[in-house]
Tab-separated table of C-alpha atoms in Angstrom:
chain	number	residue	atom	x	y	z
A	3	MET	CA	-4.676	-59.107	-15.828
A	4	LYS	CA	-1.674	-56.835	-16.312
A	5	MET	CA	-3.291	-55.343	-19.391
A	6	LYS	CA	-6.499	-54.579	-17.429
A	7	ILE	CA	-4.524	-52.812	-14.694
A	8	GLN	CA	-2.708	-50.707	-17.300
A	9	LYS	CA	-6.017	-49.740	-18.909
A	10	ILE	CA	-7.515	-48.758	-15.543
A	11	ALA	CA	-4.428	-46.703	-14.679
A	12	PHE	CA	-4.588	-44.962	-18.054
A	13	LEU	CA	-8.289	-44.208	-17.523
A	14	VAL	CA	-7.627	-42.714	-14.056
A	15	VAL	CA	-4.798	-40.511	-15.401
A	16	THR	CA	-7.038	-39.400	-18.274
A	17	ILE	CA	-9.875	-38.463	-15.888
A	18	ILE	CA	-7.499	-36.548	-13.612
A	19	SER	CA	-5.979	-34.718	-16.598
A	20	PHE	CA	-9.439	-33.935	-17.929
A	21	GLN	CA	-10.528	-32.492	-14.568
A	22	SER	CA	-7.349	-30.417	-14.193
A	23	VAL	CA	-7.798	-28.982	-17.672
A	24	PHE	CA	-11.414	-28.064	-17.010
A	25	SER	CA	-11.034	-26.469	-13.574
A	26	GLN	CA	-8.668	-23.599	-14.179
A	27	LYS	CA	-10.807	-20.549	-14.819
A	28	ASP	CA	-13.303	-18.813	-12.566
A	29	GLY	CA	-16.302	-17.995	-14.716
A	30	TYR	CA	-19.320	-19.384	-16.556
A	31	TRP	CA	-20.917	-19.861	-19.973
A	32	ASP	CA	-23.700	-17.287	-20.267
A	33	LYS	CA	-26.487	-19.210	-21.945
A	34	THR	CA	-28.958	-16.327	-21.537
A	35	ARG	CA	-26.807	-14.132	-23.777
A	36	ALA	CA	-25.997	-16.910	-26.267
A	37	THR	CA	-26.751	-16.295	-29.941
A	38	THR	CA	-28.634	-18.938	-31.911
A	39	GLU	CA	-29.625	-17.914	-35.422
A	40	GLU	CA	-31.022	-19.970	-38.268
A	41	ILE	CA	-30.069	-18.118	-41.414
A	42	THR	CA	-31.182	-18.632	-44.967
A	43	VAL	CA	-28.609	-17.351	-47.434
A	44	SER	CA	-29.730	-16.868	-50.984
A	45	ALA	CA	-27.667	-18.382	-53.764
A	46	ARG	CA	-24.478	-16.371	-54.447
A	47	ASP	CA	-25.415	-13.890	-51.716
A	48	ARG	CA	-23.705	-12.429	-48.606
A	49	ILE	CA	-25.371	-11.817	-45.244
A	50	ILE	CA	-24.339	-10.276	-41.894
A	51	ILE	CA	-25.450	-11.536	-38.472
A	52	LYS	CA	-24.852	-9.564	-35.287
A	53	THR	CA	-24.478	-11.513	-32.048
A	54	GLN	CA	-26.412	-10.837	-28.884
A	55	ASP	CA	-24.792	-8.217	-26.625
A	56	PHE	CA	-21.989	-9.837	-24.650
A	57	PRO	CA	-22.244	-9.338	-20.867
A	58	GLU	CA	-19.626	-7.310	-19.033
A	59	GLY	CA	-16.657	-9.516	-18.237
A	60	THR	CA	-16.781	-11.551	-21.469
A	61	THR	CA	-13.217	-12.665	-22.189
A	62	GLU	CA	-13.867	-15.264	-24.882
A	63	VAL	CA	-16.544	-16.860	-26.999
A	64	VAL	CA	-17.100	-20.229	-28.612
A	65	TYR	CA	-19.047	-20.360	-31.848
A	66	ARG	CA	-20.329	-23.141	-34.052
A	67	ILE	CA	-21.464	-22.904	-37.651
A	68	THR	CA	-23.446	-25.745	-39.223
A	69	LEU	CA	-24.900	-25.928	-42.741
A	70	LEU	CA	-28.004	-28.147	-42.967
A	71	ASP	CA	-29.734	-29.787	-45.880
A	72	LYS	CA	-33.428	-29.191	-46.366
A	73	ASN	CA	-35.519	-30.387	-43.376
A	74	GLN	CA	-32.407	-31.354	-41.344
A	75	GLN	CA	-32.506	-30.445	-37.632
A	76	MET	CA	-29.669	-29.890	-35.146
A	77	ALA	CA	-28.999	-32.874	-32.877
A	78	GLY	CA	-28.100	-30.700	-29.856
A	79	SER	CA	-27.452	-27.042	-29.139
A	80	LEU	CA	-23.968	-25.632	-28.475
A	81	VAL	CA	-25.116	-24.452	-25.040
A	82	SER	CA	-25.993	-28.004	-24.025
A	83	VAL	CA	-22.630	-29.247	-25.304
A	84	LEU	CA	-20.692	-26.597	-23.354
A	85	LYS	CA	-22.313	-27.632	-20.086
A	86	ALA	CA	-19.782	-30.446	-20.071
A	87	ILE	CA	-16.863	-28.010	-20.431
A	88	PRO	CA	-16.637	-25.727	-17.373
A	89	ASP	CA	-13.440	-24.112	-18.654
A	90	PRO	CA	-12.986	-22.739	-22.206
A	91	THR	CA	-9.277	-23.627	-22.225
A	92	GLY	CA	-10.372	-27.259	-22.489
A	93	ILE	CA	-11.659	-26.575	-25.981
A	94	SER	CA	-8.154	-25.719	-27.157
A	95	GLN	CA	-6.470	-28.836	-25.731
A	96	GLY	CA	-5.646	-30.542	-29.017
A	97	SER	CA	-8.125	-31.631	-31.662
A	98	ALA	CA	-10.389	-33.521	-29.236
A	99	GLY	CA	-11.919	-30.361	-27.805
A	100	ALA	CA	-12.662	-28.913	-31.224
A	101	VAL	CA	-14.244	-32.155	-32.423
A	102	PHE	CA	-16.317	-32.304	-29.253
A	103	ILE	CA	-18.140	-29.052	-29.994
A	104	LEU	CA	-18.606	-29.663	-33.708
A	105	SER	CA	-22.159	-30.543	-34.701
A	106	LYS	CA	-22.843	-34.200	-35.291
A	107	ILE	CA	-24.591	-33.481	-38.567
A	108	SER	CA	-24.230	-31.116	-41.483
A	109	GLY	CA	-25.408	-30.856	-45.019
A	110	ASP	CA	-23.553	-31.070	-48.285
A	111	ASP	CA	-23.589	-27.312	-48.847
A	112	LYS	CA	-20.574	-25.182	-47.965
A	113	CYS	CA	-19.934	-21.522	-47.277
A	114	LYS	CA	-17.151	-19.089	-46.510
A	115	TYR	CA	-17.411	-16.770	-43.532
A	116	ALA	CA	-15.573	-13.953	-41.772
A	117	VAL	CA	-15.836	-12.383	-38.322
A	118	PHE	CA	-15.762	-8.617	-37.740
A	119	SER	CA	-15.389	-6.529	-34.607
A	120	SER	CA	-17.587	-3.612	-35.711
A	121	ALA	CA	-20.775	-2.994	-37.673
A	122	GLU	CA	-18.933	-0.621	-40.015
A	123	LEU	CA	-16.402	-3.236	-41.081
A	124	ALA	CA	-19.114	-5.875	-41.484
A	125	THR	CA	-21.196	-3.545	-43.682
A	126	LYS	CA	-18.222	-2.951	-45.988
A	127	TYR	CA	-17.774	-6.710	-46.319
A	128	LYS	CA	-21.415	-7.157	-47.293
A	129	GLU	CA	-20.999	-4.512	-49.986
A	130	ASN	CA	-17.706	-5.604	-51.545
A	131	GLY	CA	-16.972	-9.090	-50.188
A	132	LYS	CA	-13.463	-8.078	-49.048
A	133	THR	CA	-12.220	-9.631	-45.802
A	134	ASP	CA	-9.100	-7.502	-45.284
A	135	ASP	CA	-10.582	-5.916	-42.152
A	136	ALA	CA	-11.911	-9.153	-40.656
A	137	CYS	CA	-10.505	-10.399	-37.356
A	138	TRP	CA	-11.034	-14.002	-38.480
A	139	VAL	CA	-11.504	-15.412	-41.975
A	140	GLN	CA	-12.511	-18.888	-43.117
A	141	ASP	CA	-11.630	-18.635	-46.778
A	142	THR	CA	-12.009	-22.313	-47.579
A	143	PRO	CA	-15.679	-23.286	-47.912
A	144	VAL	CA	-16.835	-25.529	-45.054
A	145	SER	CA	-20.013	-27.397	-44.153
A	146	LYS	CA	-19.406	-26.986	-40.409
A	147	ASP	CA	-16.889	-25.248	-38.163
A	148	ALA	CA	-16.264	-24.443	-34.506
A	149	LYS	CA	-13.774	-22.049	-32.915
A	150	ARG	CA	-12.834	-20.433	-29.626
A	151	LEU	CA	-11.923	-16.725	-29.747
A	152	SER	CA	-10.172	-15.441	-26.628
A	153	ALA	CA	-9.038	-11.967	-25.615
A	154	ASP	CA	-5.439	-13.102	-25.158
A	155	LYS	CA	-5.131	-14.581	-28.656
A	156	SER	CA	-7.790	-13.141	-30.938
A	157	ALA	CA	-8.101	-9.617	-32.294
A	158	CYS	CA	-11.863	-10.218	-32.413
A	159	MET	CA	-12.065	-10.096	-28.616
A	160	GLN	CA	-9.259	-7.623	-27.987
A	161	SER	CA	-11.047	-4.811	-29.778
A	162	ASN	CA	-14.651	-5.939	-29.564
A	163	SER	CA	-17.337	-3.470	-28.523
A	164	GLY	CA	-19.654	-5.990	-26.899
A	165	ASN	CA	-20.701	-7.778	-30.057
A	166	LEU	CA	-19.285	-9.632	-33.039
A	167	TRP	CA	-20.563	-9.617	-36.612
A	168	PHE	CA	-20.479	-12.804	-38.708
A	169	GLY	CA	-20.483	-12.438	-42.466
A	170	PHE	CA	-21.494	-15.429	-44.634
A	171	GLU	CA	-21.035	-15.891	-48.339
A	172	SER	CA	-22.998	-18.674	-50.036
A	173	LYS	CA	-21.027	-20.960	-52.348
A	174	ASN	CA	-24.205	-22.531	-53.688
A	175	TRP	CA	-24.824	-21.112	-57.121
A	176	ILE	CA	-28.359	-22.479	-57.458
A	177	MET	CA	-30.129	-23.197	-54.139
A	178	ASN	CA	-30.544	-21.272	-50.897
A	179	GLN	CA	-28.495	-22.399	-47.895
A	180	LYS	CA	-29.640	-22.959	-44.310
A	181	ILE	CA	-26.954	-22.003	-41.795
A	182	ILE	CA	-27.118	-22.367	-38.016
A	183	LEU	CA	-24.919	-19.874	-36.129
A	184	GLU	CA	-24.402	-20.402	-32.393
A	185	VAL	CA	-22.222	-18.133	-30.243
A	186	VAL	CA	-21.801	-18.586	-26.482
A	187	PRO	CA	-19.819	-16.056	-24.363
A	188	TRP	CA	-17.579	-17.027	-21.455
A	189	VAL	CA	-17.846	-14.539	-18.560
A	190	ASP	CA	-14.985	-14.048	-16.115
A	191	ASN	CA	-16.498	-13.699	-12.637
A	192	LYS	CA	-14.152	-10.902	-11.538
A	193	LEU	CA	-14.368	-8.937	-14.766
A	194	SER	CA	-18.152	-9.317	-14.818
A	195	ARG	CA	-18.165	-6.933	-11.849
A	196	GLY	CA	-16.505	-4.299	-14.020
A	197	TRP	CA	-13.034	-4.558	-12.500
A	198	THR	CA	-10.983	-4.347	-15.667
A	199	LEU	CA	-7.207	-3.937	-15.611
A	200	GLU	CA	-7.488	-0.178	-16.093
A	201	ASN	CA	-10.115	0.179	-13.355
A	202	ARG	CA	-7.989	-1.811	-10.903
A	203	LYS	CA	-4.934	0.313	-11.748
A	204	ALA	CA	-6.959	3.464	-11.002
A	205	ILE	CA	-7.778	2.201	-7.487
A	206	ILE	CA	-4.145	1.221	-6.841
A	207	ASN	CA	-2.900	4.639	-7.988
A	208	GLN	CA	-5.452	6.417	-5.802
A	209	CYS	CA	-4.431	4.277	-2.828
A	210	LYS	CA	-0.760	5.167	-3.246
A	211	THR	CA	-1.562	8.853	-2.671
A	212	SER	CA	-3.199	8.152	0.720
A	213	ASN	CA	-1.565	9.168	3.988
A	214	LEU	CA	-1.152	5.582	5.148
A	215	ALA	CA	0.459	4.457	1.891
A	216	GLN	CA	2.890	7.372	1.922
A	217	LYS	CA	4.186	6.244	5.305
A	218	MET	CA	5.368	3.018	3.701
A	219	THR	CA	8.561	2.333	1.826
A	220	ASN	CA	6.629	-0.150	-0.344
A	221	SER	CA	2.841	0.171	-0.332
A	222	ASP	CA	2.054	-2.466	-3.004
A	223	ASP	CA	0.704	-5.150	-0.647
A	224	PHE	CA	-1.297	-2.574	1.291
A	225	CYS	CA	-2.951	-1.168	-1.845
A	226	VAL	CA	-3.704	-4.619	-3.268
A	227	CYS	CA	-5.415	-5.476	0.034
A	228	ILE	CA	-7.631	-2.378	-0.279
A	229	LEU	CA	-8.404	-3.216	-3.919
A	230	ASP	CA	-9.471	-6.759	-2.980
A	231	LYS	CA	-11.830	-5.461	-0.302
A	232	ILE	CA	-13.380	-2.873	-2.637
A	233	GLN	CA	-13.830	-5.475	-5.392
A	234	SER	CA	-15.492	-7.876	-2.949
A	235	LYS	CA	-18.014	-5.318	-1.707
A	236	TYR	CA	-18.774	-3.299	-4.856
A	237	THR	CA	-19.038	-3.700	-8.585
A	238	PHE	CA	-17.056	-0.997	-10.371
A	239	LYS	CA	-20.244	0.814	-11.367
A	240	GLU	CA	-21.516	0.731	-7.776
A	241	PHE	CA	-18.238	2.137	-6.510
A	242	GLN	CA	-18.269	4.907	-9.120
A	243	LYS	CA	-21.805	5.904	-8.124
A	244	LEU	CA	-20.770	6.525	-4.502
A	245	LEU	CA	-20.503	10.126	-3.404
A	246	ALA	CA	-16.951	11.458	-3.081
A	247	VAL	CA	-17.225	11.421	0.726
A	248	GLU	CA	-18.505	7.830	0.624
A	249	ARG	CA	-15.590	6.697	-1.558
A	250	SER	CA	-13.185	8.505	0.751
A	251	LYS	CA	-14.681	6.756	3.778
A	252	ALA	CA	-14.484	3.381	2.018
A	253	PHE	CA	-10.785	3.925	1.313
A	254	LYS	CA	-10.188	4.973	4.926
A	255	ASP	CA	-12.130	2.063	6.449
A	256	PHE	CA	-10.587	-0.565	4.179
A	257	GLY	CA	-7.164	1.022	4.679
A	258	ASN	CA	-7.446	0.787	8.458
A	259	SER	CA	-8.614	-2.806	8.142
A	260	CYS	CA	-5.730	-3.805	5.849
A	261	PHE	CA	-3.269	-1.939	8.024
A	262	GLY	CA	-4.389	-3.783	11.137
A	263	GLU	CA	-4.783	-7.228	9.548
A	264	SER	CA	-1.228	-7.668	8.373
A	265	SER	CA	2.358	-7.149	9.431
A	266	LEU	CA	2.258	-3.838	7.578
A	267	SER	CA	1.691	-1.879	10.786
A	268	LYS	CA	4.836	-3.100	12.523
A	269	SER	CA	7.035	-2.761	9.443
A	270	VAL	CA	5.782	0.770	8.732
A	271	TYR	CA	6.491	2.034	12.232
A	272	ASP	CA	9.832	0.246	12.393
A	273	ASP	CA	10.736	1.939	9.135
A	274	LEU	CA	9.681	5.353	10.493
A	275	ARG	CA	11.872	4.782	13.578
A	276	LYS	CA	14.866	3.935	11.409
A	277	GLN	CA	14.290	7.018	9.259
A	278	ALA	CA	13.984	9.222	12.347
A	279	ALA	CA	17.200	7.814	13.812
A	280	VAL	CA	19.117	8.477	10.592
A	281	LEU	CA	17.732	12.019	10.328
A	282	ALA	CA	18.594	12.774	13.957
A	283	LYS	CA	22.128	11.505	13.430
A	284	GLN	CA	22.426	13.802	10.405
A	285	GLY	CA	21.352	16.748	12.565
A	286	LYS	CA	17.929	17.026	10.855
A	287	GLN	CA	16.037	17.116	14.119
A	288	GLY	CA	12.919	18.788	12.702
A	289	GLU	CA	12.429	16.005	10.133
A	290	ALA	CA	13.109	13.353	12.771
A	291	ILE	CA	10.461	14.937	15.005
A	292	ARG	CA	7.871	14.723	12.189
A	293	LYS	CA	8.545	10.988	11.692
A	294	LEU	CA	8.258	10.302	15.408
A	295	THR	CA	5.135	12.453	15.718
A	296	THR	CA	3.428	10.201	13.170
A	297	ILE	CA	4.129	7.155	15.333
A	298	ILE	CA	2.901	8.926	18.469
A	299	ASN	CA	-0.265	10.294	16.846
A	300	ASP	CA	-1.128	6.812	15.577
A	301	GLY	CA	-0.898	5.477	19.124
A	302	LYS	CA	2.016	3.151	18.298
A	303	ALA	CA	4.792	4.833	20.298
A	304	THR	CA	7.035	3.010	22.766
A	305	ALA	CA	8.924	4.560	25.677
A	306	LEU	CA	12.003	4.782	23.450
A	307	ASP	CA	10.011	6.676	20.803
A	308	TYR	CA	9.093	9.269	23.424
A	309	ASN	CA	12.728	9.414	24.493
A	310	ALA	CA	13.889	9.935	20.885
A	311	ILE	CA	11.471	12.790	20.231
A	312	GLY	CA	12.327	14.306	23.624
A	313	ASN	CA	16.010	14.214	22.726
A	314	SER	CA	15.332	15.931	19.383
A	315	TYR	CA	13.334	18.649	21.132
A	316	LEU	CA	16.229	19.197	23.584
A	317	LEU	CA	18.691	19.583	20.707
A	318	THR	CA	16.407	22.196	19.103
A	319	LYS	CA	16.051	24.088	22.403
A	320	GLN	CA	12.340	23.266	22.758
A	321	TYR	CA	12.660	22.304	26.394
A	322	GLY	CA	8.977	22.517	27.331
A	323	LYS	CA	7.979	20.079	24.567
A	324	ALA	CA	10.914	17.850	25.444
A	325	PHE	CA	9.740	17.671	29.059
A	326	LYS	CA	6.132	16.921	27.990
A	327	PHE	CA	7.042	13.936	25.785
A	328	LEU	CA	9.652	12.566	28.184
A	329	LYS	CA	7.073	12.502	30.979
A	330	GLU	CA	4.717	10.560	28.654
A	331	GLY	CA	7.520	8.082	28.007
A	332	GLU	CA	8.166	7.757	31.724
A	333	LYS	CA	4.527	6.682	32.205
A	334	LEU	CA	5.143	3.780	29.825
A	335	ASP	CA	8.422	2.707	31.433
A	336	ASN	CA	9.810	4.493	34.484
A	337	THR	CA	12.825	2.154	34.542
A	338	GLU	CA	14.150	3.352	31.183
A	339	LEU	CA	17.296	5.289	32.165
A	340	LEU	CA	17.611	7.025	28.786
A	341	ILE	CA	14.324	8.783	29.571
A	342	GLN	CA	15.478	9.607	33.116
A	343	MET	CA	18.676	11.146	31.806
A	344	ASN	CA	16.877	13.285	29.232
A	345	LEU	CA	14.437	14.399	31.919
A	346	ALA	CA	17.439	15.527	34.002
A	347	HIS	CA	18.785	17.395	30.939
A	348	ALA	CA	15.369	19.047	30.408
A	349	TYR	CA	15.313	20.269	34.031
A	350	LEU	CA	18.922	21.469	33.766
A	351	LEU	CA	18.471	23.385	30.486
A	352	ASN	CA	15.250	24.888	31.835
A	353	ASP	CA	17.186	26.354	34.828
A	354	ASN	CA	15.920	23.825	37.359
A	355	TYR	CA	19.255	22.556	38.654
A	356	SER	CA	17.911	21.089	41.891
A	357	SER	CA	15.452	18.724	40.119
A	358	ALA	CA	18.150	17.791	37.588
A	359	LYS	CA	20.701	17.135	40.343
A	360	ALA	CA	18.354	14.683	42.106
A	361	ILE	CA	18.039	12.531	38.969
A	362	TYR	CA	21.749	12.733	38.088
A	363	LYS	CA	22.663	11.523	41.567
A	364	GLU	CA	19.938	8.842	41.810
A	365	PHE	CA	21.165	6.774	38.874
A	366	GLN	CA	24.867	7.606	39.086
A	367	SER	CA	25.953	4.044	39.828
A	368	GLN	CA	23.963	2.425	36.994
A	369	ASN	CA	24.462	1.800	33.273
A	370	VAL	CA	22.048	3.210	30.696
A	371	THR	CA	22.816	0.264	28.373
A	372	ASP	CA	24.710	-2.979	28.787
A	373	SER	CA	27.968	-1.263	27.831
A	374	LEU	CA	27.479	2.457	28.515
A	375	SER	CA	27.648	3.906	32.011
A	376	TRP	CA	25.470	6.719	33.316
A	377	THR	CA	28.515	9.024	33.608
A	378	GLN	CA	29.761	8.267	30.091
A	379	LYS	CA	26.316	8.989	28.649
A	380	ILE	CA	26.121	12.356	30.424
A	381	LYS	CA	29.488	13.382	28.971
A	382	GLN	CA	28.401	12.291	25.459
A	383	ASP	CA	25.176	14.290	25.722
A	384	PHE	CA	26.893	17.461	26.982
A	385	THR	CA	29.304	17.233	24.030
A	386	ALA	CA	26.347	16.885	21.635
A	387	PHE	CA	24.647	19.927	23.205
A	388	LYS	CA	27.763	22.035	22.768
A	389	LYS	CA	28.003	21.059	19.060
A	390	VAL	CA	24.575	22.575	18.388
A	391	GLY	CA	25.309	25.691	20.450
A	392	ILE	CA	23.633	24.719	23.723
A	393	VAL	CA	25.924	25.854	26.540
A	394	SER	CA	25.322	25.996	30.308
A	395	ASN	CA	27.562	26.749	33.265
A	396	ASP	CA	25.770	23.943	35.057
A	397	PHE	CA	27.405	21.333	32.784
A	398	GLU	CA	30.606	21.560	34.813
A	399	ARG	CA	28.682	21.424	38.111
A	400	VAL	CA	27.009	18.184	36.993
A	401	LEU	CA	30.287	16.621	35.857
A	402	LYS	CA	31.922	17.451	39.219
A	403	LEU	CA	28.865	16.063	40.973
A	404	ILE	CA	29.044	12.664	39.308
A	405	ASP	CA	32.857	12.457	39.297
């Protein structure tokens, strides 16, 4: 009983392992572009066979070579065998995978073969028999063989131009040989749409030059989001065929979507606020104004943003603009005393003492923050004005008024 339980447990683990091995990659075996050739090689001769054109997105191939005796027939095609292997990595999991795709029969004859990545190299091999330029060589004569060639491990796939060339050399000195060559490509679903590494990099680089991306300290997530949306909607060729204005609109639409879908929006504007605050503190009011203008133009401004830009306009003696933005801030929050104080300053510096006086007096008994009184804030602001050369005789009148 114990032995039966152990066997069942082992079988379950094996099935689970088998499924995990064969469910890793997102793609398919392209049986319509598979190569199946029955070749007759004359005694002591060499022959070249070109595969069918591999579809776009081919990352690896599996091939099988079987030598048959006269009148022998294949028991089953390689395509039918690969239906049971939904992931090519399963073929490389130890010797079991390789044995699985080997043909069940073969003849007594043997041959050598080599694989080439271009017609030119294959032609040279046919002429001189040298395999120096081959991307794979089977130099020991075999009656059957099966291999997986992948882009990450084989030079055959790394430099291939959409085809491979198989060169066979007969080792039969008397009789002709019958060889069955089968080659089945594995197509990566994403790459089949033309989105190679270089093409994806091009989209990312283009995204990073956009206005939205340049507002961000780190635009990687934003640009990857745009890339994903473009890849989902278009093949690379379809995207390339769009007019320039259509591509520009696609970038803009997807950019707005990505910007709104994530936390990017909040982090970008928070970052702009921090930059503006640092610039203002350094006395770079013009640069601070540009940062804050971006927030306002995008419709993301708070009352404090309007107060900050109003303050920068006051310090650069642009009193009309200061008044305009402070009034907009007041509409958002008329209880914000920092805005009320800057409005009083704007009236004062624009020679409207009576309007300024009314505000200064109205909030005299309150604090602008939890630890800063209205009077203290007025004194700090007048000192800041004097540092940048803004002087008014009314400063003293205000200080006497509130004291």
